[in-house]
Coordinates of C-alpha atoms and ligand atoms in Angstrom, one line a residue:
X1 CA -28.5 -13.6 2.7
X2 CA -25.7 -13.7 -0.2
X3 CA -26.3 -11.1 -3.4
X4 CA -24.3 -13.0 -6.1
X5 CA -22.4 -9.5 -6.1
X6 CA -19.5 -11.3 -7.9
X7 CA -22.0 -11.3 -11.2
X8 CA -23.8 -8.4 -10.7
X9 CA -21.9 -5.1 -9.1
X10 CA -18.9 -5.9 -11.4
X11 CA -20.6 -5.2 -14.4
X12 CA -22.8 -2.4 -13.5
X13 CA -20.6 0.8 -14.7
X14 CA -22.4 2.7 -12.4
X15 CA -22.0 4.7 -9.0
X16 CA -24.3 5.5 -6.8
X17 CA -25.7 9.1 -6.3
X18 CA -28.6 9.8 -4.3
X19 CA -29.9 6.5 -4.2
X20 CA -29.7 5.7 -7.6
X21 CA -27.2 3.9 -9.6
X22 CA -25.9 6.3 -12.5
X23 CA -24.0 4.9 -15.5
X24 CA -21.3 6.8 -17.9
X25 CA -18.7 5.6 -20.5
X26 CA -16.2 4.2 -18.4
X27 CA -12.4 3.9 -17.8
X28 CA -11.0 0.5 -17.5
X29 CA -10.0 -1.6 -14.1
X30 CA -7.5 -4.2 -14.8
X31 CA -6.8 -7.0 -13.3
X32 CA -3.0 -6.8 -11.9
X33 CA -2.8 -10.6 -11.8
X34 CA -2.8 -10.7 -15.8
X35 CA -3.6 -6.9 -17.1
X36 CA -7.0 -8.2 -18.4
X37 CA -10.4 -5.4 -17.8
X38 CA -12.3 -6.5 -14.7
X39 CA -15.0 -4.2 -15.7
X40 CA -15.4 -0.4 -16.1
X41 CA -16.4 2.4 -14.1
X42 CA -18.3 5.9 -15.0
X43 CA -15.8 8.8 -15.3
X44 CA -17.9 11.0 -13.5
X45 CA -16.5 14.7 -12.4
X46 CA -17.4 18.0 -11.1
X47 CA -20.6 17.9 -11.8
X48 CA -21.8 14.7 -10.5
X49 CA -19.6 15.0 -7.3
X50 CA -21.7 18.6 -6.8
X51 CA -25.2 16.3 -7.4
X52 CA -23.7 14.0 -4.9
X53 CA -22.7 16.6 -2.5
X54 CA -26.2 18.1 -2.8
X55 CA -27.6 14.7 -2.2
X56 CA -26.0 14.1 0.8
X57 CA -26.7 17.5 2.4
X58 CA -30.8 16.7 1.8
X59 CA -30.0 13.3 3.6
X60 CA -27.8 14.8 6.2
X61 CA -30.9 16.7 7.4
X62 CA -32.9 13.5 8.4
X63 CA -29.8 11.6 9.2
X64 CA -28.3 13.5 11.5
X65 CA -32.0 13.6 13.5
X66 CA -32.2 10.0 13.5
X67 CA -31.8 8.2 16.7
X68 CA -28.7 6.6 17.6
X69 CA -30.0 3.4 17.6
X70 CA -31.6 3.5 14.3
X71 CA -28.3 4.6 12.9
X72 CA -26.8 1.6 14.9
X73 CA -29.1 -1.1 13.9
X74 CA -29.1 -0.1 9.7
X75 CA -25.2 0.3 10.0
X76 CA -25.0 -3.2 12.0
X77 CA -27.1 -5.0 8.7
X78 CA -24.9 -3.2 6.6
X79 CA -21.8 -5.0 8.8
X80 CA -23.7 -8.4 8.4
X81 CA -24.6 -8.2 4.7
X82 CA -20.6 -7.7 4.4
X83 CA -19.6 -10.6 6.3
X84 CA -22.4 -12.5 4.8
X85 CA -20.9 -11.9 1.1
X86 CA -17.5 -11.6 2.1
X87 CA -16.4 -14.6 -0.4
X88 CA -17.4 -12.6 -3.1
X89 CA -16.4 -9.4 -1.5
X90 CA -13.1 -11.0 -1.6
X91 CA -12.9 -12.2 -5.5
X92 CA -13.4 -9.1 -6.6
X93 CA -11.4 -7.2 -4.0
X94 CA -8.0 -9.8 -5.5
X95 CA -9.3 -8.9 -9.5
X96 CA -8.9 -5.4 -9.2
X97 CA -6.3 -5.0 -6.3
X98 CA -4.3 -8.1 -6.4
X99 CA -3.6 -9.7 -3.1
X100 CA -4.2 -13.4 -2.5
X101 CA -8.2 -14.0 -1.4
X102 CA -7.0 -15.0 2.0
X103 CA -5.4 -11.4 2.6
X104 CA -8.8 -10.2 1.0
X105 CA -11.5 -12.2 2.8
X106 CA -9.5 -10.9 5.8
X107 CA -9.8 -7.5 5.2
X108 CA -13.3 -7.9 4.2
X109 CA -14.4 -9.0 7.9
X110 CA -12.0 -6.5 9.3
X111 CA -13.7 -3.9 7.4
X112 CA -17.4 -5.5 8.7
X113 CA -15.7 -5.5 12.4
X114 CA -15.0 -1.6 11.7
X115 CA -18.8 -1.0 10.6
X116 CA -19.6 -3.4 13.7
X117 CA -17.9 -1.5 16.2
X118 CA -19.3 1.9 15.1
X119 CA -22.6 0.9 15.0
X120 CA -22.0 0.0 18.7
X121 CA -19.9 3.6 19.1
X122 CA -22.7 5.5 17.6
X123 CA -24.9 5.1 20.5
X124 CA -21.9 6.0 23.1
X125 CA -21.2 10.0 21.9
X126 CA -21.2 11.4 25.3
X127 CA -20.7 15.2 26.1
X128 CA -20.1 16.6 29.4
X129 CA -21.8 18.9 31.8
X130 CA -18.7 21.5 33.7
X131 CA -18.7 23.6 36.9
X132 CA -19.5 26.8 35.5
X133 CA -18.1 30.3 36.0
X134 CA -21.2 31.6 37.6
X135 CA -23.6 29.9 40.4
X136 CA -26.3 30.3 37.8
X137 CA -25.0 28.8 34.8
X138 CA -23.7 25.3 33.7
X139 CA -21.1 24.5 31.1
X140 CA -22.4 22.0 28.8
X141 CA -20.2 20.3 25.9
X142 CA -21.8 18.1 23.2
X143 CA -20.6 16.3 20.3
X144 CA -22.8 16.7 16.9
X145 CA -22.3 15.4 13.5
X146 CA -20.1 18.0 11.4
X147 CA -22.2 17.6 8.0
X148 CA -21.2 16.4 4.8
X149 CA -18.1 14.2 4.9
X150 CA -15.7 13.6 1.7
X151 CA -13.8 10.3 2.1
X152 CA -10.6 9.8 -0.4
X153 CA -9.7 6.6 -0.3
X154 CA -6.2 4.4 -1.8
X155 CA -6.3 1.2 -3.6
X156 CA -3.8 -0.9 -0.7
X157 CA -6.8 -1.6 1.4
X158 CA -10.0 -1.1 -0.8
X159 CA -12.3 -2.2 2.1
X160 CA -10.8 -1.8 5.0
X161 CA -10.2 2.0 4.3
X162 CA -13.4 2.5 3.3
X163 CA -15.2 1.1 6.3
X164 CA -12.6 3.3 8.5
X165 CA -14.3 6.4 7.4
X166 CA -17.5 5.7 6.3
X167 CA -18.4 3.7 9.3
X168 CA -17.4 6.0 12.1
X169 CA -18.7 9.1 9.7
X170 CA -22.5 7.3 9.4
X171 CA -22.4 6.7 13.1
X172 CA -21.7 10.0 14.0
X173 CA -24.3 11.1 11.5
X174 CA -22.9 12.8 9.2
X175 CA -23.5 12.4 5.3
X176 CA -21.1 10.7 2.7
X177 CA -19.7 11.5 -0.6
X178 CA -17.0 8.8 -1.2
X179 CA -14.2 8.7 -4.2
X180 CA -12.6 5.3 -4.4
X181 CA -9.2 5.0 -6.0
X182 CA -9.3 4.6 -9.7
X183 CA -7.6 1.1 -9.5
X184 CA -9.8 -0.3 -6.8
X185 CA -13.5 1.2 -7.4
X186 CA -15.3 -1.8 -7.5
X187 CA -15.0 -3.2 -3.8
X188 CA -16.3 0.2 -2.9
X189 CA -18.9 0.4 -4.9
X190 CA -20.1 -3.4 -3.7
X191 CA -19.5 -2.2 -0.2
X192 CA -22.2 1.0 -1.1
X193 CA -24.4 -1.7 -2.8
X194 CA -24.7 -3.9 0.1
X195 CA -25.2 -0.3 2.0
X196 CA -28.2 0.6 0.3
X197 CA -29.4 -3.5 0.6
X198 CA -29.1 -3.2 4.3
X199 CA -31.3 0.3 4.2
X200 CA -29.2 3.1 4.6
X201 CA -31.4 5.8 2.8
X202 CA -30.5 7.7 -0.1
X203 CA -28.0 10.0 -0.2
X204 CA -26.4 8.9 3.1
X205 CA -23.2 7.4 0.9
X206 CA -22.8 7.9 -2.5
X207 CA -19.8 6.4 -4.2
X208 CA -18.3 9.1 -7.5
X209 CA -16.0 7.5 -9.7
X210 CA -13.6 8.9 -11.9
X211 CA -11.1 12.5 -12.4
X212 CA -9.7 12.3 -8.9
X213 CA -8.7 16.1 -9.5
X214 CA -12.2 17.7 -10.6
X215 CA -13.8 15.3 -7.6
X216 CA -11.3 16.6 -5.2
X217 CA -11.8 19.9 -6.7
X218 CA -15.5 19.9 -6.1
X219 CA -15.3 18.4 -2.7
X220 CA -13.0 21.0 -1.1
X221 CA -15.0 24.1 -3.1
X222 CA -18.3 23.2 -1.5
X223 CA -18.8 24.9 2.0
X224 CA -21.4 22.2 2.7
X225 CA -18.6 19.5 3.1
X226 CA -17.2 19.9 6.3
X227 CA -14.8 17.5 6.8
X228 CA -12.4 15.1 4.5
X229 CA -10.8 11.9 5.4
X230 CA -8.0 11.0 3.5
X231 CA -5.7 7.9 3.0
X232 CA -3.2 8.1 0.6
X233 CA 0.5 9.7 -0.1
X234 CA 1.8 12.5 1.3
X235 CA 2.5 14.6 -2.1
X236 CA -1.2 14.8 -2.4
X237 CA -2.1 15.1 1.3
X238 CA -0.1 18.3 1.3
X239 CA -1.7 19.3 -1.7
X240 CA -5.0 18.8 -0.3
X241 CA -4.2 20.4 2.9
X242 CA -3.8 23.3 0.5
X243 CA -7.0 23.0 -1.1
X244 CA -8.8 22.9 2.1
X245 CA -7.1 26.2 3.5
X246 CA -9.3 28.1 1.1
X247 CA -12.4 26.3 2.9
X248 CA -10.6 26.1 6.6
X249 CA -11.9 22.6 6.2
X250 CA -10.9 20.2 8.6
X251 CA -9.1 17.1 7.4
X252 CA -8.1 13.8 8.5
X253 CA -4.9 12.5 6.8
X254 CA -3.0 9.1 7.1
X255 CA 0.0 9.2 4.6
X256 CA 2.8 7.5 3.9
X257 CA 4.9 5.8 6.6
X258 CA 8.5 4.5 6.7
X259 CA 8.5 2.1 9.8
X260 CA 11.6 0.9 11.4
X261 CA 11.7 -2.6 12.8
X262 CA 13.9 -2.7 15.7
X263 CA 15.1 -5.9 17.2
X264 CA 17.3 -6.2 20.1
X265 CA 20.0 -8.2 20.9
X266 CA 17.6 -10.1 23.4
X267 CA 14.8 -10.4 21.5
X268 CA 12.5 -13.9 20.3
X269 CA 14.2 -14.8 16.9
X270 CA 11.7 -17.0 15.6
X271 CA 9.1 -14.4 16.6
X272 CA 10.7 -11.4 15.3
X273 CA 11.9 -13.2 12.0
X274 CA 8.1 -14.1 11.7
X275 CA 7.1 -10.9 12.6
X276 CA 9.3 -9.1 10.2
X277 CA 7.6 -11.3 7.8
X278 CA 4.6 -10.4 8.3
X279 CA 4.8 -6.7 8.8
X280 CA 7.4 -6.5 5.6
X281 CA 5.6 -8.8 3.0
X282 CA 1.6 -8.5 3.8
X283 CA -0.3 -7.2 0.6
X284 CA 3.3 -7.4 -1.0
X285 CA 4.6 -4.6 0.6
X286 CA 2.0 -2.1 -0.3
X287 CA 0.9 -0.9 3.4
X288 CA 2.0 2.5 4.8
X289 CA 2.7 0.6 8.0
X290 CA 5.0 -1.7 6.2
X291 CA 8.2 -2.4 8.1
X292 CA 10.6 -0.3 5.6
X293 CA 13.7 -0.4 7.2
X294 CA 14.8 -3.6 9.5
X295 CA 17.2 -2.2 12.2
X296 CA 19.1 -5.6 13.8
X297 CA 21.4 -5.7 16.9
X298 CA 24.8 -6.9 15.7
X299 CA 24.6 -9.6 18.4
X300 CA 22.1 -11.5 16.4
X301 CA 21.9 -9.7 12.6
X302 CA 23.2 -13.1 10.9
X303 CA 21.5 -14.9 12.4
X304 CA 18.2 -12.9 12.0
X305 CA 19.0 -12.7 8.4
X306 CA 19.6 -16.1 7.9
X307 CA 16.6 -17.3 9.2
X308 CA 14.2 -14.7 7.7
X309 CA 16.1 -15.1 3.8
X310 CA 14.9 -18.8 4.2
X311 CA 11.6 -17.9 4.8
X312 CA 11.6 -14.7 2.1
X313 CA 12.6 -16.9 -0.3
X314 CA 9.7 -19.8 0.3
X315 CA 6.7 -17.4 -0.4
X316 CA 4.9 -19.0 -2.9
X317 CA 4.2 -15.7 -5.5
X318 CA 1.3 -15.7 -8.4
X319 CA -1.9 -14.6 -9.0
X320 CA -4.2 -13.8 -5.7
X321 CA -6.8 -16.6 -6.5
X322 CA -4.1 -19.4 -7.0
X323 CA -4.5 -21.7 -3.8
X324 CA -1.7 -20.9 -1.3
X325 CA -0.3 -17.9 -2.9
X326 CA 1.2 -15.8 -0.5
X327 CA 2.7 -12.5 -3.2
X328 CA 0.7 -11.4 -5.5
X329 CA 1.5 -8.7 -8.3
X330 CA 1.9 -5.2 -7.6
X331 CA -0.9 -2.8 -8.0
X332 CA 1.0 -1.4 -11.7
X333 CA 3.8 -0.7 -13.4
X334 CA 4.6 2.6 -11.5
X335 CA 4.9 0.7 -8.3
X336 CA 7.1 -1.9 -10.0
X337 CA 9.2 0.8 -11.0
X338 CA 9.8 2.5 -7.6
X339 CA 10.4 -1.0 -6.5
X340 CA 13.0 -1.6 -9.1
X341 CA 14.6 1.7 -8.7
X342 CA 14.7 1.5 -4.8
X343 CA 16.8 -1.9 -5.1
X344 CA 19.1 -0.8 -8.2
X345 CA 20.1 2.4 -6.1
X346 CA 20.8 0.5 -2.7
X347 CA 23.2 -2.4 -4.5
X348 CA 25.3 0.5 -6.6
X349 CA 25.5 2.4 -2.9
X350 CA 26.9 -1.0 -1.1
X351 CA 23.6 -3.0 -0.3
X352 CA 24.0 -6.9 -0.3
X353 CA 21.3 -8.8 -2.1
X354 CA 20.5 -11.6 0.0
X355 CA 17.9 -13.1 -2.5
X356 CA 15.1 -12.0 -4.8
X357 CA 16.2 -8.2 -6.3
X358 CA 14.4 -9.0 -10.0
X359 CA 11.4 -8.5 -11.6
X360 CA 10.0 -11.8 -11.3
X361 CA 9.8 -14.7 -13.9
X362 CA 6.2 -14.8 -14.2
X363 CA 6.7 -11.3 -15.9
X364 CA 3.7 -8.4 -15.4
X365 CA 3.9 -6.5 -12.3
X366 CA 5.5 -9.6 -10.1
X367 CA 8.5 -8.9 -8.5
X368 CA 10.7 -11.1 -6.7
X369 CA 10.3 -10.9 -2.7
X370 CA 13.7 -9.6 -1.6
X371 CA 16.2 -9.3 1.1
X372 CA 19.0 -6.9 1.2
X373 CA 21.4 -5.9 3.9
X374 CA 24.2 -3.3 4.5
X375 CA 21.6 -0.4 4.2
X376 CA 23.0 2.8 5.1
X377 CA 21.0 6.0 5.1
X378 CA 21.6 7.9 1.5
X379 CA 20.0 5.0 0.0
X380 CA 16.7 5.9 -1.4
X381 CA 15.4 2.7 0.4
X382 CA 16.3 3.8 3.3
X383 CA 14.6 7.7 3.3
X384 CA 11.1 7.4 1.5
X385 CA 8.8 3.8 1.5
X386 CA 9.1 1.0 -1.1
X387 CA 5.5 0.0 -1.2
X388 CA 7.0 -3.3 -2.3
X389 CA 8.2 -6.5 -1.2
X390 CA 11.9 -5.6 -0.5
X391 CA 13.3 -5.9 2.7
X392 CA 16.2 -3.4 3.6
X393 CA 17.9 -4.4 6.5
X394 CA 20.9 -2.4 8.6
X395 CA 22.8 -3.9 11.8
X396 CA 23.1 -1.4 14.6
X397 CA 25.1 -1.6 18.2
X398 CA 23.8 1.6 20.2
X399 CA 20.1 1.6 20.5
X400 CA 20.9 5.5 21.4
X401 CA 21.8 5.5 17.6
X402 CA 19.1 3.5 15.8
X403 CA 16.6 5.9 17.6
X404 CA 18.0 9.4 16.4
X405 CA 18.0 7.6 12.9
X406 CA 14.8 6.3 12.8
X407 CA 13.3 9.8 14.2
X408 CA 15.5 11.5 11.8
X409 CA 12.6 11.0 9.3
X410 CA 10.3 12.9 8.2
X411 CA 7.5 10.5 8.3
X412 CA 6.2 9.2 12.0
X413 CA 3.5 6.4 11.2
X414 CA 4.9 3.1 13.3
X415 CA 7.5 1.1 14.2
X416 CA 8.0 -1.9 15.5
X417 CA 10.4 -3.1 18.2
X418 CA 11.4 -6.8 19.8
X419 CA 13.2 -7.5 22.9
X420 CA 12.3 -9.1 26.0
X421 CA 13.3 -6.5 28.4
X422 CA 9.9 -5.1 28.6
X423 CA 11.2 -2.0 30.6
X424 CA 14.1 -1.5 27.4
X425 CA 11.3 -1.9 25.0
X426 CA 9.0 0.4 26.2
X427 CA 11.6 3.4 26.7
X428 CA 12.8 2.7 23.0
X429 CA 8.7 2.7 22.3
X430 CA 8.1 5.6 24.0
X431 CA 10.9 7.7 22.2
X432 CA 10.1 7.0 18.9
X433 CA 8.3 10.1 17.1
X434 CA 5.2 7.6 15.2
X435 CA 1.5 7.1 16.0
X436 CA 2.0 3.6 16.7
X437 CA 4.3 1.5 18.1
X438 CA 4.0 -2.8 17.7
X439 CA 6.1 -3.9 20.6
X440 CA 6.9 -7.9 19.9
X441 CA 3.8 -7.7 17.5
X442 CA 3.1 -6.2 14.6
X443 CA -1.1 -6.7 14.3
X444 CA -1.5 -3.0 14.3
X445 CA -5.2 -2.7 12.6
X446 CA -7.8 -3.0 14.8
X447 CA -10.9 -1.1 15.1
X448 CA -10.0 -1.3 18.7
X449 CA -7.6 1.0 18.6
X450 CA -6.5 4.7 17.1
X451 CA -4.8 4.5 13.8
X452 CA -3.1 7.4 12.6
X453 CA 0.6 9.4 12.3
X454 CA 2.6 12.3 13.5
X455 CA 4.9 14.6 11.1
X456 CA 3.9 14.1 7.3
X457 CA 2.4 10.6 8.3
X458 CA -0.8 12.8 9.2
X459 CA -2.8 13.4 11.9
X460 CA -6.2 12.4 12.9
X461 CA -7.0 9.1 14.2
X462 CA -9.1 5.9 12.7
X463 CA -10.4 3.4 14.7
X464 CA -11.6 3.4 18.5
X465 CA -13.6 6.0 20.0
X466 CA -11.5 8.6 19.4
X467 CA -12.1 7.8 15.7
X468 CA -15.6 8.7 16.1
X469 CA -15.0 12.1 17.4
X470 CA -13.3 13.5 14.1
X471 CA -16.6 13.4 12.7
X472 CA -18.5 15.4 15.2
X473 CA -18.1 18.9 16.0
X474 CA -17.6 19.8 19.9
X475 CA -20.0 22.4 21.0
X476 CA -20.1 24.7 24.2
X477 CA -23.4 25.9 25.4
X478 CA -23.6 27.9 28.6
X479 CA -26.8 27.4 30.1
X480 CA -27.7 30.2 32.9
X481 CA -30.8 31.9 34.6
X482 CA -30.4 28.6 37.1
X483 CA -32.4 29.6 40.3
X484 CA -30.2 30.4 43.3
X485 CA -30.3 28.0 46.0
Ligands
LIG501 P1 -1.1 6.8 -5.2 O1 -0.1 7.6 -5.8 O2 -0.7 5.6 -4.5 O3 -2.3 6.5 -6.1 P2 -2.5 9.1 -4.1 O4 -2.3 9.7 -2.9 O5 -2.3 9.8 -5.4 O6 -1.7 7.7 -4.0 O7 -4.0 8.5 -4.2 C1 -4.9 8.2 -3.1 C2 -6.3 8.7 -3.4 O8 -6.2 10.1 -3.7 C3 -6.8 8.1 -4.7 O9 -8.2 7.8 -4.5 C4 -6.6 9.1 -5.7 O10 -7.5 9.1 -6.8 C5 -6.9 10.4 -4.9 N1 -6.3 11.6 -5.4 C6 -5.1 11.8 -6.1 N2 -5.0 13.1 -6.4 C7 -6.1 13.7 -6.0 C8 -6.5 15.1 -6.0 N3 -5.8 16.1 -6.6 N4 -7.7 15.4 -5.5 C9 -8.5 14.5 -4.9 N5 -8.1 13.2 -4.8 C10 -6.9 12.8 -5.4

């Protein structure tokens, strides 16, 4: 079944509270292909996030009862109402956010695959039963939904980060009050539609739009939310960590990254060039696992840069729903600007510019995809992520070296690192402080696997079991009065 979402959702102004779609005056979303308004969304605040709060704590009680399997089989439809409607899951996705439809149809099924793979997890949440310490008693542990979940969500991945916390959260049982970003609202909120097509009762997600603050404000006040998953920078992870010390609420935070991109002096060229591409220019920089700093053996820096320039400079940039578009714009003019700044800074401190380094001709938020080398470390480039399509490149002869710089940040999301020694690469992989570590690949995201940082990239982990078990509270019962033997 297809919903003609494209025509409909877009236009709504409405989020969904309680099972009902509720409509306010509205601030804009543009378009960053053209600055054009895609639609509108309420400006909801306090109070609505409180009636969505208090609807999700009536559905929790009935959710969290429901069989596994029931739980499995609405959150599977929900998965194959997504995949089903993913084309125009994906056009509005590329009007609001930007990236070409291919990156967006992409995301789309990867965001179904996460919904997918919980539906399977929720009927897997095990527990154990211990030796006891006395012959009468067992140790039982069990794992049980923690309540009311609050998911924060950024506008890089409008789906995909979505999916990575609702679906595990629904599994699990809990309850969902989720506040998109303000520039990408509308995927979520045909996401929740499709949601509420597949069956998911009322009040099981609800989707507030609007004040991030006075949302925020009324999630982290109200002792029935138990938990909040957050995606998004680290100024305001910290600030919300604050916010939830009041509440001891637990959090799950992925912030910003700053991943190196090693490559040996032994390493596949043509691979690593390619992968450099791909982990440097996807959604036009704008990922926190974006390669941020490209660390290349002396041995084989020219030639590495070389090879990779050519390809930088033959992505074909525009709007997201021009055929074979590889760069779209940039979420807004903030992000241009970082961008700008970040590349102004590193050419007055000695950075070469090997191409791009301008806005870009076709004027808005484009900017020019961009290679630069001779980075060095008190470039702002080369301390705190571009979110942009600029490549910063630095050659390096000791790996000893590379790897006290690299951990020498504050941030510990990935890295990257290419080399055919397998038992070099995995001792260089081993001592890098991040969460994740691509060795001779960089496709990271997979619901397969734990997604998530160390230092002020975070903590807590998306994706895989494990992902499953931030939702759920462990408990310890000790069962005794056994019978002796
Ligand atoms: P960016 O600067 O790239 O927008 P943010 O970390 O500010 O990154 O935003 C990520 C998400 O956090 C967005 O949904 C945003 O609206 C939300 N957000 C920002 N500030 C707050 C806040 N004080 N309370 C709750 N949510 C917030």
């Amino acid at each position: 079944m297809t919903i003609g979402l494209a025509d409909d959702t877009l236009l709504r102004q409405q989020c969904l509270i309680d099972g009902q779609w509720v409509g306010a005056a509205g601030d804009p979303v543009r378009n960053p292909a053209d600055g054009s308004t895609v639609a509108r969304v309420p400006r909801f605040n306090r109070t609505q996030a409180q009636d969505a709060i208090a609807a999700a704590q009536r559905a929790f009680e009935t959710w969290s009862q429901a069989l596994a399997t029931e739980r499995a089989s609405l959150l599977r439809r929900w998965a194959d109402l997504i995949t089903a409607n993913v084309k125009d899951l994906a056009r509005i996705m590329t009007a609001e956010q930007g990236k070409p439809l291919a990156e967006a149809q992409g995301e789309i099924l990867a965001a179904a695959g996460y919904i997918q793979f919980y539906a399977e997890e929720a009927r897997r949440i095990g527990g154990e039963m211990r030796a006891a310490h006395r012959s009468d008693s067992r140790i039982m542990v069990s794992y049980q939904p923690t309540g009311v979940v609050g998911a924060i969500t950024p506008w890089n991945f409008p789906a995909g980060m979505v999916a990575r916390k609702v679906g595990p959260a629904l599994a699990a049982g809990c309850t969902v009050v989720l506040k998109p970003a303000p520039e990408t609202p509308l995927t979520a909120l045909a996401l929740a539609y499709l949601g509420q097509c597949a069956g998911l009762p009322a009040g099981v997600l609800n989707v507030v739009t609007g004040d991030a603050a006075s949302i925020g404000e009324a999630l982290f006040a109200s002792p029935l939310v138990r938990f909040i998953g957050f995606t998004g920078s680290t100024a305001t992870g910290k600030q919300l960590m604050r916010q939830a010390a009041e509440g001891v609420k637990r959090l799950g935070l992925e912030l910003g990254g700053h991943a190196a991109f090693i490559v040996l002096p032994d390493a596949d060229l043509e691979a690593a060039v390619e992968g450099a591409l791909a982990a440097k220019f996807r959604n036009m920089g704008q990922t926190c696992v974006a390669a941020n700093r490209l660390w290349i053996h002396a041995q084989v820096h020219d030639r590495f840069v070389t090879a990779f320039a050519e390809k930088v400079r033959s992505l074909k940039v525009g709007p997201g729903t021009q055929d074979g578009v590889q760069q779209g714009p940039l979420i807004n003019e903030r992000a241009l600007d970082k961008v700008d700044r970040h590349v102004r800074d590193a050419c007055a401190k000695g950075a070469t510019r090997v191409t791009g380094g301008e806005r870009h001709p076709l004027g808005g938020t484009y900017y020019q995809p961009t290679v630069l080398t001779r980075v060095s470390d008190d470039m702002e480039i080369a301390q705190e992520e571009t979110f942009g399509p600029v490549a910063g490149i630095s050659q390096f002869e000791r790996v000893e070296e590379v790897i006290e710089r690299v951990n020498a940040s504050r941030y510990g999301l990935a890295a990257y690192v290419w080399g055919r020694d397998i038992g070099q690469v995995l001792r260089v992989a081993e001592r890098l402080q991040c969460g994740m570590v691509g060795i001779n690949s960089v496709a990271l995201g997979t619901e397969l696997a734990p997604i998530g940082g160390v230092k002020e990239s975070g903590f807590g982990r998306e994706g895989s079991h494990h992902g499953i078990l931030e939702y759920c509270d462990m408990k310890y019962t000790l069962i005794g009065g056994l019978p002796a033997h």
